[in-house]
PDB file of C-alpha atoms in Angstrom:
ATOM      1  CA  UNK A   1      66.582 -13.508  -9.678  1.00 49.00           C
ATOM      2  CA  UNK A   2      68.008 -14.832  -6.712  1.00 66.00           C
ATOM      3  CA  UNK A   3      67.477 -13.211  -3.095  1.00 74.00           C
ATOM      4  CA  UNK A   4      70.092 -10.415  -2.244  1.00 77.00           C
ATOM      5  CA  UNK A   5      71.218 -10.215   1.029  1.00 92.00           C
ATOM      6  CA  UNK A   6      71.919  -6.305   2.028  1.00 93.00           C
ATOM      7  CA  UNK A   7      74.424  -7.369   4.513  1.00 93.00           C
ATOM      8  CA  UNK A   8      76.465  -8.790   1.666  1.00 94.00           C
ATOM      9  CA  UNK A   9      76.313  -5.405  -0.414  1.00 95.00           C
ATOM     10  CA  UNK A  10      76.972  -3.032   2.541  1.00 95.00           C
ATOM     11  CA  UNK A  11      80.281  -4.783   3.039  1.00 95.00           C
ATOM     12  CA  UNK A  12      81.363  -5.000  -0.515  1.00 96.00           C
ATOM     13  CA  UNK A  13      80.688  -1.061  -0.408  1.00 96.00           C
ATOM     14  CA  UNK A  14      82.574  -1.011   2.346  1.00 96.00           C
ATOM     15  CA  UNK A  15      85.589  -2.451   0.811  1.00 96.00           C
ATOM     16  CA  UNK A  16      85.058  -0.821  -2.361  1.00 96.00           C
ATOM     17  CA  UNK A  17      82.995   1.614  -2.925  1.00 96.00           C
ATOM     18  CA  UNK A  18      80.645   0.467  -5.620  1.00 96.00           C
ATOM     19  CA  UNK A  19      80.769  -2.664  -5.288  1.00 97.00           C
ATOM     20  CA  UNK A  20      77.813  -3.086  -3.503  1.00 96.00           C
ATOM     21  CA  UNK A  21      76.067  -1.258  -5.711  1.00 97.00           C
ATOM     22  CA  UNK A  22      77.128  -3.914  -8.778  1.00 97.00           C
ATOM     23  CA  UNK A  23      76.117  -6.995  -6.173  1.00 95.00           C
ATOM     24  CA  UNK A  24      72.409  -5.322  -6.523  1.00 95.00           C
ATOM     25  CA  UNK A  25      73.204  -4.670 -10.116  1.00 95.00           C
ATOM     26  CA  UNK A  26      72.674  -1.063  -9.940  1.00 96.00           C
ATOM     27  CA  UNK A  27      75.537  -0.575 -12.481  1.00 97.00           C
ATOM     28  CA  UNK A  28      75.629   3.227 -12.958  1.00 98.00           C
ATOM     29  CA  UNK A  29      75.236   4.304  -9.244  1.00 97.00           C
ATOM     30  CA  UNK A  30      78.387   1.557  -9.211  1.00 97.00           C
ATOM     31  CA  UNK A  31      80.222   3.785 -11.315  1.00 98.00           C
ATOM     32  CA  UNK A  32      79.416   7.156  -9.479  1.00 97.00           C
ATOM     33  CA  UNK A  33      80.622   6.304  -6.326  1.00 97.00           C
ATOM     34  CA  UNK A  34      83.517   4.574  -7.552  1.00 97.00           C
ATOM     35  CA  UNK A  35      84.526   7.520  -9.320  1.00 97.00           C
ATOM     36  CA  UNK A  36      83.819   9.557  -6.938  1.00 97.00           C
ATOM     37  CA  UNK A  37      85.835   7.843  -4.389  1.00 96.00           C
ATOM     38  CA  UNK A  38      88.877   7.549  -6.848  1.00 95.00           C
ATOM     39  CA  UNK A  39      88.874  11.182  -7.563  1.00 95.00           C
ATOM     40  CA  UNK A  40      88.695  11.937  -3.535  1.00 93.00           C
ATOM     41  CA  UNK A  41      91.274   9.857  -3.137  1.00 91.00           C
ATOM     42  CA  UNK A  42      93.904  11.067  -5.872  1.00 92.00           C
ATOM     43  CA  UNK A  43      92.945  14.606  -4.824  1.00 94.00           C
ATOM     44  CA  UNK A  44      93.276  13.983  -0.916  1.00 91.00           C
ATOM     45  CA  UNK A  45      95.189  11.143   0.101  1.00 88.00           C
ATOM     46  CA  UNK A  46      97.870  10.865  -2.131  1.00 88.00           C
ATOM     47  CA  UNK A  47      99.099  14.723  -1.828  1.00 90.00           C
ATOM     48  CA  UNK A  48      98.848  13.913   1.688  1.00 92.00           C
ATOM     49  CA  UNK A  49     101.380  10.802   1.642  1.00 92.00           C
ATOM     50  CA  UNK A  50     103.709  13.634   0.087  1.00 93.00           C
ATOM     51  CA  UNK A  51     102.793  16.115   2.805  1.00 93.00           C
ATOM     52  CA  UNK A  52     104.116  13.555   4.887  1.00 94.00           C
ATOM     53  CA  UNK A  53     107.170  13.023   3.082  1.00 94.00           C
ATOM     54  CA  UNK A  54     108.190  16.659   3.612  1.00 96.00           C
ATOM     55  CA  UNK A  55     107.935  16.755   6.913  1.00 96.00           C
ATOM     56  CA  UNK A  56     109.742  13.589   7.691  1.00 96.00           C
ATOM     57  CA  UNK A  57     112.466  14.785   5.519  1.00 96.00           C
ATOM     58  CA  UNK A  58     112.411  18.401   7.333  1.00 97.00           C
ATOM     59  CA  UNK A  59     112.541  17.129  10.651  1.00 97.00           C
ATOM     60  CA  UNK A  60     115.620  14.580  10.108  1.00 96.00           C
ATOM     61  CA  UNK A  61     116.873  17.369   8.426  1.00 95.00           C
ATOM     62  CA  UNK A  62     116.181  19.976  11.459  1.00 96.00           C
ATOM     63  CA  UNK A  63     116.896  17.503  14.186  1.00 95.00           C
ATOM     64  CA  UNK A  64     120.837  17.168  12.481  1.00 92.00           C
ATOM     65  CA  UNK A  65     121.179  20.835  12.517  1.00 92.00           C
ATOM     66  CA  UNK A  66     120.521  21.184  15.897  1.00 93.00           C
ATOM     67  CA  UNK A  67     122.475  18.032  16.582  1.00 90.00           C
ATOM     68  CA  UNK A  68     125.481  19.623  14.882  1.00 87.00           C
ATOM     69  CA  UNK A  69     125.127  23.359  16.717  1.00 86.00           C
ATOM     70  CA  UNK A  70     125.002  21.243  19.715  1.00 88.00           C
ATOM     71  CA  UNK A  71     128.344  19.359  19.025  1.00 86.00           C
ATOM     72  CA  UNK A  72     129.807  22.887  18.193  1.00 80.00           C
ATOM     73  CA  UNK A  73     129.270  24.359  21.572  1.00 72.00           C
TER      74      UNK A  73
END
């Protein structure tokens, strides 16, 4: 087996989670934290990016109101 370098497999975690953990061929710890950091991010990040959304489409929203009430007076 050749010599693994653990500089190599902290940045392939880094990257993707995981993947460090296949470089040392530690397959099912590969799979946990690759799950793991799937699930996170469907549950966290991507609700966020519609979180976002909202409020970018409430403030342009807002912001012509007021534009409008302004033009009024």
């Amino acid at each position: 087996m050749r010599n693994k370098k653990m500089w190599i497999a902290g940045l392939l975690s880094l990257f993707i989670p995981g993947a460090g953990q296949v470089y040392v061929k530690k397959y099912l710890w590969a799979a946990v934290f690759f799950v793991l950091y799937v699930s996170l991010l469907v549950t966290v990040y991507v609700p966020s990016i519609f979180v976002a959304a909202i409020a970018v489409v409430h403030a342009v929203q807002t912001a012509g109101r007021q534009e409008a009430e302004n033009m009024d007076k």
